[in-house]
Coordinates of N, CA and C in Angstrom, one line a residue:
M8 N 69.6 46.8 79.1 CA 70.1 45.4 79.0 C 69.9 44.8 77.7
R9 N 68.7 45.1 77.1 CA 68.4 44.5 75.8 C 69.3 45.1 74.7
T10 N 69.7 46.4 74.8 CA 70.6 47.1 73.9 C 71.9 46.4 73.9
L11 N 72.4 46.2 75.1 CA 73.7 45.5 75.4 C 73.8 44.1 74.8
L12 N 72.7 43.4 74.9 CA 72.6 42.0 74.4 C 72.6 42.1 72.9
T13 N 71.8 43.0 72.3 CA 71.8 43.1 70.8 C 73.2 43.5 70.3
F14 N 73.9 44.4 71.0 CA 75.3 44.8 70.6 C 76.3 43.6 70.7
L15 N 76.2 42.8 71.7 CA 77.0 41.6 71.9 C 76.8 40.6 70.8
I16 N 75.5 40.4 70.4 CA 75.2 39.5 69.3 C 75.8 40.0 68.0
F17 N 75.6 41.3 67.8 CA 76.3 42.0 66.6 C 77.7 41.7 66.6
L18 N 78.5 41.9 67.7 CA 79.9 41.7 67.7 C 80.3 40.3 67.4
I19 N 79.6 39.4 67.9 CA 79.8 38.0 67.7 C 79.7 37.6 66.2
S20 N 78.7 38.3 65.6 CA 78.4 37.9 64.1 C 79.5 38.6 63.2
L21 N 80.3 39.5 63.7 CA 81.3 40.1 62.8 C 82.4 39.1 62.5
P22 N 82.9 39.1 61.2 CA 84.1 38.2 61.0 C 85.3 38.7 61.7
A23 N 86.1 37.8 62.1 CA 87.3 38.1 62.8 C 88.3 39.0 61.9
F24 N 88.8 40.1 62.5 CA 89.8 40.9 61.8 C 91.1 40.3 62.0
S25 N 91.9 40.0 60.9 CA 93.1 39.4 61.1 C 94.0 40.1 60.0
A26 N 95.2 40.6 60.5 CA 96.1 41.1 59.6 C 97.5 40.6 59.9
A27 N 98.2 40.2 58.9 CA 99.7 39.9 59.1 C 100.6 41.0 58.7
K28 N 101.6 41.1 59.4 CA 102.5 42.2 59.2 C 103.9 41.6 58.8
I29 N 104.4 42.1 57.7 CA 105.8 41.6 57.3 C 106.7 42.9 57.1
Q30 N 107.9 42.8 57.6 CA 108.8 43.9 57.6 C 109.8 43.5 56.4
F31 N 110.0 44.5 55.5 CA 111.0 44.3 54.4 C 111.9 45.5 54.4
E32 N 113.2 45.1 54.8 CA 114.2 46.1 54.9 C 115.5 45.8 54.1
G33 N 116.2 46.8 53.7 CA 117.5 46.6 53.1 C 117.4 46.5 51.6
E34 N 118.5 45.9 51.0 CA 118.6 45.9 49.5 C 117.5 44.9 48.9
I35 N 117.0 45.4 47.8 CA 116.1 44.6 47.0 C 116.9 43.8 46.0
S36 N 116.8 42.5 46.2 CA 117.4 41.5 45.3 C 116.6 40.4 44.9
G37 N 117.0 39.6 44.0 CA 116.2 38.4 43.7 C 115.9 37.5 44.8
D38 N 117.0 37.4 45.7 CA 116.8 36.5 46.9 C 115.8 37.1 48.0
S39 N 116.0 38.5 48.2 CA 115.1 39.1 49.2 C 113.7 39.1 48.7
L40 N 113.5 39.3 47.4 CA 112.1 39.4 46.9 C 111.5 37.9 46.9
A41 N 112.3 36.9 46.6 CA 111.8 35.5 46.7 C 111.4 35.2 48.2
S42 N 112.2 35.6 49.1 CA 111.9 35.5 50.6 C 110.6 36.2 50.9
L43 N 110.4 37.4 50.4 CA 109.2 38.2 50.7 C 108.0 37.5 50.2
E44 N 108.1 36.9 48.9 CA 107.0 36.2 48.4 C 106.6 34.9 49.2
K45 N 107.7 34.2 49.7 CA 107.4 33.0 50.5 C 106.7 33.4 51.8
R46 N 107.1 34.5 52.4 CA 106.5 35.0 53.6 C 105.1 35.4 53.5
I47 N 104.8 36.0 52.3 CA 103.4 36.3 52.0 C 102.5 35.0 51.9
V48 N 103.0 34.0 51.2 CA 102.3 32.8 51.0 C 102.2 32.1 52.4
R49 N 103.2 32.1 53.2 CA 103.1 31.5 54.5 C 102.1 32.2 55.4
E50 N 102.1 33.5 55.4 CA 101.1 34.3 56.2 C 99.7 34.1 55.7
A51 N 99.5 34.0 54.5 CA 98.2 33.7 53.8 C 97.6 32.5 54.4
G52 N 98.5 31.4 54.5 CA 98.0 30.1 55.0 C 97.6 30.1 56.5
R53 N 98.0 31.2 57.2 CA 97.6 31.2 58.6 C 96.3 31.9 59.0
F54 N 95.7 32.5 58.0 CA 94.5 33.2 58.3 C 93.3 32.2 58.7
K55 N 92.5 32.7 59.6 CA 91.3 31.9 59.9 C 90.3 32.0 58.8
E56 N 89.3 31.1 58.8 CA 88.4 31.1 57.6 C 87.6 32.4 57.4
N57 N 86.9 32.9 58.3 CA 86.2 34.1 58.1 C 86.8 35.4 58.5
S58 N 88.0 35.5 58.3 CA 88.8 36.7 58.7 C 89.0 37.6 57.6
D59 N 89.3 39.0 57.9 CA 89.8 39.9 56.9 C 91.2 39.5 56.6
R60 N 91.5 39.1 55.4 CA 92.8 38.6 55.1 C 93.7 39.6 54.5
I61 N 94.3 40.5 55.4 CA 95.2 41.6 55.0 C 96.6 41.2 55.4
I62 N 97.5 41.4 54.4 CA 98.9 41.3 54.7 C 99.5 42.7 54.4
E63 N 100.1 43.3 55.4 CA 100.7 44.6 55.4 C 102.2 44.4 55.3
I64 N 102.8 45.0 54.2 CA 104.2 44.9 54.1 C 104.8 46.2 54.3
T65 N 105.6 46.4 55.4 CA 106.3 47.7 55.7 C 107.6 47.7 55.0
L66 N 107.8 48.7 54.2 CA 109.0 48.8 53.4 C 110.0 49.9 54.0
D67 N 111.3 49.6 54.0 CA 112.3 50.5 54.3 C 113.5 50.1 53.5
S68 N 113.7 50.7 52.4 CA 114.7 50.2 51.5 C 115.3 51.3 50.6
G69 N 116.5 51.2 50.4 CA 117.2 52.1 49.5 C 117.2 51.6 48.0
G70 N 116.5 50.6 47.8 CA 116.3 50.1 46.4 C 117.2 48.8 46.1
G71 N 117.4 48.6 44.8 CA 118.1 47.4 44.4 C 117.8 47.0 43.0
N72 N 117.5 45.8 42.7 CA 117.3 45.2 41.4 C 115.9 45.6 40.9
L73 N 115.9 46.5 40.0 CA 114.7 47.0 39.4 C 113.9 46.0 38.6
L74 N 114.6 45.3 37.8 CA 114.0 44.3 36.9 C 113.3 43.2 37.7
R75 N 114.0 42.7 38.8 CA 113.4 41.7 39.6 C 112.2 42.2 40.4
T76 N 112.3 43.5 40.7 CA 111.1 44.2 41.4 C 109.8 44.2 40.5
F77 N 110.0 44.5 39.2 CA 108.8 44.4 38.3 C 108.2 43.1 38.3
E78 N 109.0 42.1 38.2 CA 108.5 40.7 38.2 C 107.8 40.3 39.5
S79 N 108.4 40.7 40.6 CA 107.8 40.4 42.0 C 106.5 41.2 42.2
V80 N 106.4 42.4 41.8 CA 105.2 43.2 42.0 C 104.1 42.5 41.3
R81 N 104.3 42.0 40.1 CA 103.2 41.3 39.3 C 102.8 40.1 40.0
R82 N 103.7 39.3 40.6 CA 103.3 38.1 41.4 C 102.6 38.5 42.7
I83 N 103.1 39.5 43.4 CA 102.4 39.9 44.6 C 101.0 40.3 44.4
R84 N 100.8 41.1 43.3 CA 99.4 41.5 42.9 C 98.6 40.4 42.6
N85 N 99.1 39.3 42.0 CA 98.4 38.1 41.7 C 97.9 37.3 43.0
F86 N 98.7 37.5 44.1 CA 98.4 36.8 45.3 C 97.1 37.3 45.8
E87 N 96.6 38.5 45.5 CA 95.3 39.0 46.0 C 94.2 38.1 45.5
T88 N 94.3 37.6 44.3 CA 93.3 36.6 43.8 C 93.6 35.2 44.2
S89 N 94.8 34.7 43.9 CA 95.2 33.3 44.0 C 95.2 32.9 45.5
L90 N 95.6 33.8 46.4 CA 95.6 33.5 47.9 C 94.4 34.1 48.6
N91 N 93.6 34.9 47.9 CA 92.4 35.5 48.5 C 92.9 36.4 49.7
V92 N 93.8 37.3 49.5 CA 94.3 38.2 50.5 C 94.3 39.6 49.9
Q93 N 94.3 40.6 50.8 CA 94.6 42.0 50.4 C 96.0 42.3 50.8
I94 N 96.7 42.9 49.8 CA 98.1 43.4 50.1 C 98.1 44.8 50.3
H95 N 98.6 45.2 51.5 CA 98.8 46.6 51.8 C 100.3 46.9 51.9
T96 N 100.8 48.0 51.4 CA 102.1 48.3 51.6 C 102.2 49.6 52.5
R97 N 103.3 49.8 53.1 CA 103.5 50.9 54.1 C 104.9 51.3 54.1
V98 N 105.1 52.6 54.1 CA 106.4 53.2 54.4 C 106.4 54.2 55.5
L99 N 107.3 53.9 56.5 CA 107.3 54.9 57.6 C 108.3 55.9 57.5
A100 N 109.4 55.6 56.8 CA 110.5 56.6 56.7 C 110.9 56.9 55.3
S101 N 111.5 55.9 54.6 CA 112.1 56.1 53.3 C 111.9 54.9 52.4
C102 N 111.7 55.2 51.1 CA 111.5 54.2 50.1 C 112.2 54.8 48.9
E103 N 113.3 54.2 48.5 CA 114.0 54.8 47.4 C 114.2 53.8 46.2
S104 N 114.3 54.4 45.0 CA 114.7 53.7 43.8 C 113.7 52.5 43.5
S105 N 114.0 51.3 43.4 CA 113.2 50.2 43.1 C 112.1 49.9 44.2
C106 N 112.4 50.4 45.4 CA 111.4 50.3 46.5 C 110.1 51.1 46.1
T107 N 110.3 52.1 45.3 CA 109.1 52.9 44.9 C 108.2 52.1 44.0
V108 N 108.7 51.2 43.2 CA 108.0 50.3 42.4 C 107.3 49.2 43.3
L109 N 108.1 48.6 44.2 CA 107.6 47.6 45.1 C 106.4 48.1 45.9
Y110 N 106.5 49.4 46.3 CA 105.4 50.0 47.0 C 104.1 49.9 46.2
T111 N 104.1 49.9 45.0 CA 102.9 49.9 44.2 C 102.2 48.5 44.2
A112 N 102.8 47.5 44.8 CA 102.2 46.2 44.9 C 101.0 46.2 45.7
G113 N 100.9 47.2 46.7 CA 99.7 47.2 47.6 C 98.5 47.9 47.0
S114 N 97.3 47.3 47.3 CA 96.1 47.8 46.8 C 95.7 49.1 47.8
V115 N 96.2 49.0 49.0 CA 96.3 50.2 49.9 C 97.7 50.5 50.2
R116 N 98.0 51.7 50.0 CA 99.4 52.2 50.2 C 99.5 53.3 51.3
R117 N 100.0 52.9 52.4 CA 100.1 53.9 53.5 C 101.5 54.4 53.6
A118 N 101.5 55.6 54.2 CA 102.9 56.2 54.5 C 102.8 57.0 55.8
G119 N 103.9 57.0 56.5 CA 104.0 57.8 57.7 C 104.1 59.3 57.4
R120 N 103.8 60.1 58.3 CA 103.7 61.6 58.1 C 105.1 62.1 57.5
R121 N 106.2 61.5 57.9 CA 107.5 62.1 57.5 C 108.1 61.2 56.4
A122 N 107.4 60.2 55.8 CA 107.9 59.4 54.8 C 108.3 60.1 53.6
K123 N 109.3 59.6 52.9 CA 109.7 60.2 51.7 C 110.0 59.2 50.7
F124 N 109.9 59.5 49.4 CA 110.1 58.5 48.3 C 111.2 59.1 47.4
G125 N 112.2 58.3 47.0 CA 113.3 58.7 46.2 C 113.4 58.2 44.9
F126 N 113.5 59.1 43.8 CA 113.5 58.7 42.4 C 114.8 59.2 41.9
H127 N 115.3 58.4 40.8 CA 116.5 58.7 40.1 C 116.5 57.9 38.8
S128 N 117.5 58.1 38.0 CA 117.6 57.4 36.7 C 118.0 55.9 37.0
P129 N 117.4 54.9 36.3 CA 117.9 53.6 36.5 C 119.4 53.4 36.2
A130 N 120.0 52.5 36.8 CA 121.4 52.3 36.6 C 121.6 50.8 36.3
I131 N 122.8 50.4 35.7 CA 123.1 49.1 35.4 C 124.3 48.7 36.3
A132 N 124.1 47.7 37.1 CA 125.1 47.2 38.0 C 125.9 46.0 37.5
S133 N 125.5 45.5 36.3 CA 126.3 44.3 35.8 C 126.6 44.6 34.3
S134 N 127.1 43.6 33.7 CA 127.5 43.7 32.3 C 126.2 43.7 31.4
V135 N 126.3 44.3 30.3 CA 125.2 44.4 29.4 C 125.1 43.2 28.4
P136 N 123.9 42.6 28.3 CA 123.8 41.5 27.4 C 124.1 41.8 25.9
A137 N 124.7 40.8 25.2 CA 125.1 41.0 23.8 C 123.9 41.5 23.0
G138 N 124.1 42.5 22.1 CA 123.1 43.0 21.2 C 122.3 44.2 21.8
M139 N 122.6 44.5 23.0 CA 121.8 45.7 23.6 C 122.9 46.7 24.1
S140 N 122.5 47.9 24.0 CA 123.3 49.0 24.5 C 122.9 49.4 25.9
R141 N 123.8 50.0 26.7 CA 123.5 50.5 28.0 C 122.3 51.5 28.0
T142 N 122.3 52.3 26.9 CA 121.2 53.3 26.8 C 119.9 52.7 26.6
Q143 N 119.9 51.6 25.7 CA 118.6 50.9 25.5 C 118.1 50.3 26.7
I144 N 118.9 49.6 27.5 CA 118.5 49.0 28.7 C 118.0 50.0 29.8
I145 N 118.7 51.1 29.9 CA 118.3 52.1 30.9 C 116.9 52.8 30.5
E146 N 116.8 53.0 29.2 CA 115.5 53.6 28.7 C 114.4 52.6 28.8
D147 N 114.6 51.3 28.6 CA 113.5 50.3 28.8 C 113.1 50.2 30.3
A148 N 114.1 50.2 31.2 CA 113.8 50.2 32.6 C 113.1 51.5 33.0
R149 N 113.5 52.6 32.5 CA 112.8 53.9 32.8 C 111.3 53.8 32.4
I150 N 111.1 53.4 31.2 CA 109.7 53.3 30.7 C 108.9 52.3 31.6
R151 N 109.4 51.2 31.9 CA 108.7 50.2 32.8 C 108.4 50.8 34.2
W152 N 109.4 51.6 34.7 CA 109.3 52.2 36.0 C 108.1 53.2 36.0
I153 N 108.1 54.0 34.9 CA 107.0 55.0 34.8 C 105.6 54.3 34.6
S154 N 105.7 53.2 33.9 CA 104.5 52.4 33.7 C 103.9 51.8 35.0
A155 N 104.8 51.3 35.8 CA 104.4 50.8 37.2 C 103.8 51.8 38.0
I156 N 104.4 53.0 38.0 CA 103.8 54.1 38.8 C 102.5 54.5 38.2
N157 N 102.4 54.6 36.9 CA 101.1 55.0 36.2 C 100.0 54.1 36.6
E158 N 100.3 52.8 36.8 CA 99.2 51.9 37.2 C 98.5 52.3 38.4
V159 N 99.1 53.0 39.3 CA 98.5 53.4 40.6 C 98.2 54.9 40.6
D160 N 99.0 55.7 39.8 CA 98.8 57.1 40.0 C 99.3 57.8 38.7
S161 N 98.4 58.0 37.8 CA 98.9 58.7 36.5 C 99.4 60.1 36.7
Q162 N 98.9 60.8 37.8 CA 99.4 62.1 38.0 C 100.9 62.1 38.4
L163 N 101.3 61.2 39.3 CA 102.7 61.1 39.7 C 103.6 60.7 38.5
A164 N 103.1 59.7 37.7 CA 103.8 59.3 36.5 C 104.1 60.5 35.6
A165 N 103.1 61.3 35.3 CA 103.2 62.5 34.5 C 104.2 63.5 35.1
E166 N 104.2 63.7 36.4 CA 105.1 64.6 37.1 C 106.6 64.0 37.0
L167 N 106.8 62.7 37.2 CA 108.1 62.2 37.0 C 108.7 62.4 35.7
E168 N 107.8 62.3 34.6 CA 108.2 62.6 33.2 C 108.4 64.0 33.0
R169 N 107.6 64.8 33.5 CA 107.7 66.3 33.3 C 108.9 66.8 33.9
R170 N 109.2 66.4 35.1 CA 110.4 66.9 35.9 C 111.7 66.2 35.5
G171 N 111.5 65.0 34.7 CA 112.7 64.3 34.4 C 113.4 63.5 35.5
L172 N 112.5 63.2 36.5 CA 113.2 62.6 37.7 C 113.8 61.2 37.5
L173 N 113.4 60.5 36.5 CA 114.0 59.2 36.1 C 115.1 59.4 35.1
L174 N 115.6 60.6 34.9 CA 116.7 60.8 34.0 C 117.8 61.4 34.8
K175 N 117.6 61.7 36.0 CA 118.7 62.3 36.9 C 119.4 61.2 37.7
S176 N 120.8 61.4 37.7 CA 121.5 60.4 38.4 C 121.5 60.6 39.9
N177 N 121.2 61.8 40.4 CA 121.1 62.0 41.8 C 119.7 61.8 42.3
M178 N 119.5 61.3 43.5 CA 118.2 61.0 44.0 C 117.4 62.2 44.3
V179 N 116.1 62.3 43.9 CA 115.3 63.4 44.2 C 114.1 62.8 45.1
Y180 N 113.9 63.5 46.2 CA 112.8 62.9 47.1 C 111.5 63.7 47.0
I181 N 110.4 63.0 47.2 CA 109.1 63.6 47.2 C 108.5 63.1 48.5
R182 N 107.9 64.0 49.3 CA 107.3 63.7 50.6 C 106.0 62.9 50.3
A183 N 105.6 62.1 51.2 CA 104.4 61.3 51.1 C 103.2 62.2 51.1
R184 N 103.1 63.3 51.8 CA 102.0 64.2 51.8 C 101.8 64.9 50.4
D185 N 102.8 64.9 49.6 CA 102.7 65.4 48.2 C 102.3 64.4 47.2
L186 N 102.1 63.2 47.7 CA 101.7 62.0 46.8 C 100.3 61.5 47.1
L187 N 99.5 62.3 47.8 CA 98.2 61.7 48.3 C 97.2 61.7 47.1
H188 N 97.6 61.9 45.9 CA 96.6 61.9 44.8 C 96.5 60.5 44.2
G189 N 97.0 59.4 44.9 CA 96.8 58.1 44.4 C 98.0 57.2 44.7
Y190 N 99.2 57.7 44.5 CA 100.4 56.8 44.9 C 100.3 56.4 46.4
V191 N 100.1 57.4 47.2 CA 99.9 57.2 48.6 C 98.4 57.3 48.8
T192 N 97.8 56.3 49.4 CA 96.3 56.3 49.6 C 96.0 56.7 51.1
L193 N 96.9 56.6 52.0 CA 96.6 57.0 53.4 C 97.9 57.5 54.1
I194 N 97.8 58.5 54.8 CA 99.0 58.9 55.7 C 98.5 58.8 57.1
N195 N 99.4 58.0 57.8 CA 99.1 57.8 59.3 C 100.4 57.8 60.1

């Protein structure tokens, strides 16, 4: 009886575990990223005082606007400090193109057993600004993409460079289980 009472007192003294789950699907655009950021802020405001403040973002996207994704990842990472939350990202099935950058926003990055990540050369979907060439813009985006990956996994960044995966126009997939050296932190 005394052991049970000690255990119950221990359980009561633990902080409450609280995690918010956000689903992000479809095309990555300025609007969809702004909506994601607003949802993160809203969920952060719902946590109880002494809870584990984890926000898990489940991604399922074929990609989209790479430049907006770089900006959003920076803001989402800053939420860990400014909103006092932990951001976790998760992919169950597929994460392609700029989604592979958005995935790096999580301090914990989970993937399903069958998850796959798709990489290809950056593309330009709109007109080129005056004074810049298409080649310059694509090379800048490629370097920024490698840099974003390198922040969480230097081994994957080196592999992308060595294999030229961000120079190929066709999508090349890498399975989550082959990315457990840092890009993917947990498979479940």
